[in-house]
Amino acid sequence: MTYDRLVCANCAAPVIEGRCHVCRANRERLQQDNLFAGLNPMALITLLAVLIAAVALLAHQTA
Ligand SMILES: [Zn+2]
């Protein structure tokens, strides 16, 4: 998602310019969302790998 054309509800300026405290808060929140969106696939892969290892370990112990 791109937010460079998002207009602030408080000052009606582009949020990316950060003209008021609402702009800056929104910009920070959106940048955090972007960061998490970038991290999520990697976190999911790690979680999946841990889960597979746990299942394999459990299967090995019960067999
Ligand atoms: Zn604003």
mmCIF file of N, CA and C and ligand atoms in Angstrom:
data_model
loop_
_atom_site.group_PDB
_atom_site.id
_atom_site.type_symbol
_atom_site.label_atom_id
_atom_site.label_comp_id
_atom_site.label_asym_id
_atom_site.label_seq_id
_atom_site.Cartn_x
_atom_site.Cartn_y
_atom_site.Cartn_z
ATOM 1 N N MET A 1 0.841 -1.198 0.000
ATOM 2 C CA MET A 1 0.000 0.000 0.000
ATOM 3 C C MET A 1 0.872 1.241 0.000
ATOM 4 N N THR A 2 0.522 2.218 -0.844
ATOM 5 C CA THR A 2 1.268 3.463 -0.892
ATOM 6 C C THR A 2 0.496 4.543 -0.141
ATOM 7 N N TYR A 3 1.183 5.379 0.584
ATOM 8 C CA TYR A 3 0.510 6.406 1.364
ATOM 9 C C TYR A 3 0.997 7.804 0.986
ATOM 10 N N ASP A 4 1.734 7.921 -0.124
ATOM 11 C CA ASP A 4 2.266 9.230 -0.509
ATOM 12 C C ASP A 4 1.190 10.163 -1.048
ATOM 13 N N ARG A 5 -0.019 9.619 -1.353
ATOM 14 C CA ARG A 5 -1.109 10.474 -1.842
ATOM 15 C C ARG A 5 -2.213 10.605 -0.809
ATOM 16 N N LEU A 6 -1.982 10.036 0.369
ATOM 17 C CA LEU A 6 -2.971 10.097 1.441
ATOM 18 C C LEU A 6 -3.059 11.527 1.971
ATOM 19 N N VAL A 7 -4.297 12.034 2.090
ATOM 20 C CA VAL A 7 -4.501 13.407 2.556
ATOM 21 C C VAL A 7 -4.957 13.382 4.007
ATOM 22 N N CYS A 8 -4.379 14.255 4.814
ATOM 23 C CA CYS A 8 -4.692 14.339 6.238
ATOM 24 C C CYS A 8 -6.099 14.902 6.449
ATOM 25 N N ALA A 9 -6.830 14.321 7.395
ATOM 26 C CA ALA A 9 -8.169 14.805 7.720
ATOM 27 C C ALA A 9 -8.110 16.076 8.553
ATOM 28 N N ASN A 10 -6.989 16.338 9.171
ATOM 29 C CA ASN A 10 -6.848 17.479 10.071
ATOM 30 C C ASN A 10 -6.411 18.744 9.337
ATOM 31 N N CYS A 11 -5.408 18.636 8.458
ATOM 32 C CA CYS A 11 -4.871 19.829 7.800
ATOM 33 C C CYS A 11 -5.036 19.779 6.279
ATOM 34 N N ALA A 12 -5.578 18.694 5.741
ATOM 35 C CA ALA A 12 -5.846 18.530 4.306
ATOM 36 C C ALA A 12 -4.592 18.578 3.439
ATOM 37 N N ALA A 13 -3.432 18.424 4.053
ATOM 38 C CA ALA A 13 -2.188 18.347 3.296
ATOM 39 C C ALA A 13 -1.788 16.883 3.178
ATOM 40 N N PRO A 14 -0.927 16.544 2.209
ATOM 41 C CA PRO A 14 -0.480 15.151 2.120
ATOM 42 C C PRO A 14 0.178 14.704 3.428
ATOM 43 N N VAL A 15 -0.232 13.528 3.893
ATOM 44 C CA VAL A 15 0.282 13.010 5.166
ATOM 45 C C VAL A 15 1.806 12.876 5.141
ATOM 46 N N ILE A 16 2.329 12.552 3.966
ATOM 47 C CA ILE A 16 3.780 12.337 3.818
ATOM 48 C C ILE A 16 4.573 13.582 4.190
ATOM 49 N N GLU A 17 3.961 14.778 4.061
ATOM 50 C CA GLU A 17 4.664 16.017 4.388
ATOM 51 C C GLU A 17 4.756 16.264 5.888
ATOM 52 N N GLY A 18 3.871 15.645 6.658
ATOM 53 C CA GLY A 18 3.923 15.747 8.118
ATOM 54 C C GLY A 18 3.760 17.163 8.635
ATOM 55 N N ARG A 19 2.748 17.883 8.133
ATOM 56 C CA ARG A 19 2.569 19.291 8.515
ATOM 57 C C ARG A 19 1.983 19.474 9.908
ATOM 58 N N CYS A 20 1.210 18.524 10.397
ATOM 59 C CA CYS A 20 0.636 18.641 11.727
ATOM 60 C C CYS A 20 0.867 17.349 12.509
ATOM 61 N N HIS A 21 0.471 17.352 13.780
ATOM 62 C CA HIS A 21 0.745 16.184 14.611
ATOM 63 C C HIS A 21 -0.029 14.955 14.138
ATOM 64 N N VAL A 22 -1.207 15.186 13.521
ATOM 65 C CA VAL A 22 -1.990 14.057 12.998
ATOM 66 C C VAL A 22 -1.255 13.419 11.819
ATOM 67 N N CYS A 23 -0.711 14.265 10.937
ATOM 68 C CA CYS A 23 0.077 13.784 9.798
ATOM 69 C C CYS A 23 1.245 12.938 10.279
ATOM 70 N N ARG A 24 1.973 13.474 11.230
ATOM 71 C CA ARG A 24 3.187 12.780 11.704
ATOM 72 C C ARG A 24 2.840 11.455 12.360
ATOM 73 N N ALA A 25 1.746 11.439 13.135
ATOM 74 C CA ALA A 25 1.317 10.202 13.792
ATOM 75 C C ALA A 25 0.917 9.168 12.753
ATOM 76 N N ASN A 26 0.142 9.611 11.749
ATOM 77 C CA ASN A 26 -0.290 8.696 10.691
ATOM 78 C C ASN A 26 0.894 8.185 9.883
ATOM 79 N N ARG A 27 1.820 9.076 9.587
ATOM 80 C CA ARG A 27 2.992 8.690 8.798
ATOM 81 C C ARG A 27 3.798 7.631 9.544
ATOM 82 N N GLU A 28 3.976 7.844 10.840
ATOM 83 C CA GLU A 28 4.732 6.883 11.644
ATOM 84 C C GLU A 28 4.031 5.532 11.695
ATOM 85 N N ARG A 29 2.710 5.585 11.881
ATOM 86 C CA ARG A 29 1.930 4.344 11.961
ATOM 87 C C ARG A 29 2.006 3.581 10.644
ATOM 88 N N LEU A 30 1.892 4.304 9.522
ATOM 89 C CA LEU A 30 1.924 3.667 8.212
ATOM 90 C C LEU A 30 3.301 3.092 7.915
ATOM 91 N N GLN A 31 4.328 3.799 8.349
ATOM 92 C CA GLN A 31 5.682 3.288 8.141
ATOM 93 C C GLN A 31 5.912 2.031 8.961
ATOM 94 N N GLN A 32 5.318 1.987 10.161
ATOM 95 C CA GLN A 32 5.413 0.788 10.996
ATOM 96 C C GLN A 32 4.689 -0.368 10.334
ATOM 97 N N ASP A 33 3.497 -0.077 9.741
ATOM 98 C CA ASP A 33 2.743 -1.107 9.038
ATOM 99 C C ASP A 33 3.571 -1.675 7.902
ATOM 100 N N ASN A 34 4.248 -0.800 7.160
ATOM 101 C CA ASN A 34 5.092 -1.248 6.061
ATOM 102 C C ASN A 34 6.211 -2.145 6.572
ATOM 103 N N LEU A 35 6.767 -1.767 7.699
ATOM 104 C CA LEU A 35 7.852 -2.543 8.293
ATOM 105 C C LEU A 35 7.356 -3.930 8.661
ATOM 106 N N PHE A 36 6.174 -3.991 9.283
ATOM 107 C CA PHE A 36 5.629 -5.291 9.691
ATOM 108 C C PHE A 36 5.252 -6.119 8.474
ATOM 109 N N ALA A 37 4.772 -5.471 7.433
ATOM 110 C CA ALA A 37 4.410 -6.185 6.214
ATOM 111 C C ALA A 37 5.652 -6.821 5.599
ATOM 112 N N GLY A 38 6.784 -6.131 5.728
ATOM 113 C CA GLY A 38 8.035 -6.669 5.213
ATOM 114 C C GLY A 38 8.579 -7.784 6.077
ATOM 115 N N LEU A 39 8.301 -7.708 7.379
ATOM 116 C CA LEU A 39 8.832 -8.697 8.315
ATOM 117 C C LEU A 39 7.969 -9.949 8.378
ATOM 118 N N ASN A 40 6.678 -9.801 8.171
ATOM 119 C CA ASN A 40 5.748 -10.904 8.376
ATOM 120 C C ASN A 40 6.082 -12.187 7.605
ATOM 121 N N PRO A 41 6.386 -12.133 6.321
ATOM 122 C CA PRO A 41 6.687 -13.383 5.614
ATOM 123 C C PRO A 41 7.868 -14.119 6.232
ATOM 124 N N MET A 42 8.879 -13.369 6.638
ATOM 125 C CA MET A 42 10.055 -13.976 7.256
ATOM 126 C C MET A 42 9.692 -14.587 8.607
ATOM 127 N N ALA A 43 8.862 -13.885 9.376
ATOM 128 C CA ALA A 43 8.425 -14.389 10.678
ATOM 129 C C ALA A 43 7.591 -15.646 10.505
ATOM 130 N N LEU A 44 6.758 -15.671 9.469
ATOM 131 C CA LEU A 44 5.912 -16.836 9.200
ATOM 132 C C LEU A 44 6.758 -18.046 8.830
ATOM 133 N N ILE A 45 7.777 -17.832 8.016
ATOM 134 C CA ILE A 45 8.668 -18.918 7.604
ATOM 135 C C ILE A 45 9.401 -19.481 8.815
ATOM 136 N N THR A 46 9.871 -18.582 9.680
ATOM 137 C CA THR A 46 10.561 -19.001 10.897
ATOM 138 C C THR A 46 9.627 -19.808 11.794
ATOM 139 N N LEU A 47 8.412 -19.317 11.951
ATOM 140 C CA LEU A 47 7.412 -19.990 12.781
ATOM 141 C C LEU A 47 7.106 -21.380 12.219
ATOM 142 N N LEU A 48 6.979 -21.455 10.908
ATOM 143 C CA LEU A 48 6.693 -22.726 10.236
ATOM 144 C C LEU A 48 7.838 -23.712 10.444
ATOM 145 N N ALA A 49 9.061 -23.220 10.330
ATOM 146 C CA ALA A 49 10.240 -24.076 10.515
ATOM 147 C C ALA A 49 10.296 -24.616 11.943
ATOM 148 N N VAL A 50 9.996 -23.764 12.902
ATOM 149 C CA VAL A 50 9.985 -24.176 14.314
ATOM 150 C C VAL A 50 8.896 -25.218 14.540
ATOM 151 N N LEU A 51 7.752 -24.991 13.939
ATOM 152 C CA LEU A 51 6.614 -25.906 14.079
ATOM 153 C C LEU A 51 6.958 -27.276 13.491
ATOM 154 N N ILE A 52 7.566 -27.292 12.321
ATOM 155 C CA ILE A 52 7.955 -28.543 11.663
ATOM 156 C C ILE A 52 8.977 -29.292 12.514
ATOM 157 N N ALA A 53 9.935 -28.545 13.061
ATOM 158 C CA ALA A 53 10.955 -29.152 13.917
ATOM 159 C C ALA A 53 10.321 -29.749 15.176
ATOM 160 N N ALA A 54 9.362 -29.049 15.749
ATOM 161 C CA ALA A 54 8.682 -29.524 16.954
ATOM 162 C C ALA A 54 7.890 -30.787 16.665
ATOM 163 N N VAL A 55 7.186 -30.805 15.526
ATOM 164 C CA VAL A 55 6.390 -31.975 15.126
ATOM 165 C C VAL A 55 7.313 -33.162 14.859
ATOM 166 N N ALA A 56 8.426 -32.917 14.196
ATOM 167 C CA ALA A 56 9.387 -33.973 13.879
ATOM 168 C C ALA A 56 9.984 -34.556 15.163
ATOM 169 N N LEU A 57 10.275 -33.683 16.096
ATOM 170 C CA LEU A 57 10.831 -34.106 17.391
ATOM 171 C C LEU A 57 9.813 -34.943 18.157
ATOM 172 N N LEU A 58 8.568 -34.501 18.137
ATOM 173 C CA LEU A 58 7.473 -35.182 18.841
ATOM 174 C C LEU A 58 7.238 -36.571 18.220
ATOM 175 N N ALA A 59 7.237 -36.608 16.883
ATOM 176 C CA ALA A 59 7.027 -37.869 16.169
ATOM 177 C C ALA A 59 8.155 -38.846 16.465
ATOM 178 N N HIS A 60 9.355 -38.315 16.578
ATOM 179 C CA HIS A 60 10.534 -39.138 16.846
ATOM 180 C C HIS A 60 10.458 -39.725 18.261
ATOM 181 N N GLN A 61 9.949 -38.916 19.192
ATOM 182 C CA GLN A 61 9.870 -39.361 20.601
ATOM 183 C C GLN A 61 8.789 -40.395 20.801
ATOM 184 N N THR A 62 7.667 -40.267 20.103
ATOM 185 C CA THR A 62 6.539 -41.189 20.308
ATOM 186 C C THR A 62 6.742 -42.496 19.539
ATOM 187 N N ALA A 63 7.540 -42.463 18.464
ATOM 188 C CA ALA A 63 7.740 -43.643 17.625
ATOM 189 C C ALA A 63 8.649 -44.682 18.296
HETATM 190 ZN ZN ZN B 1 -2.147 16.929 8.983
#
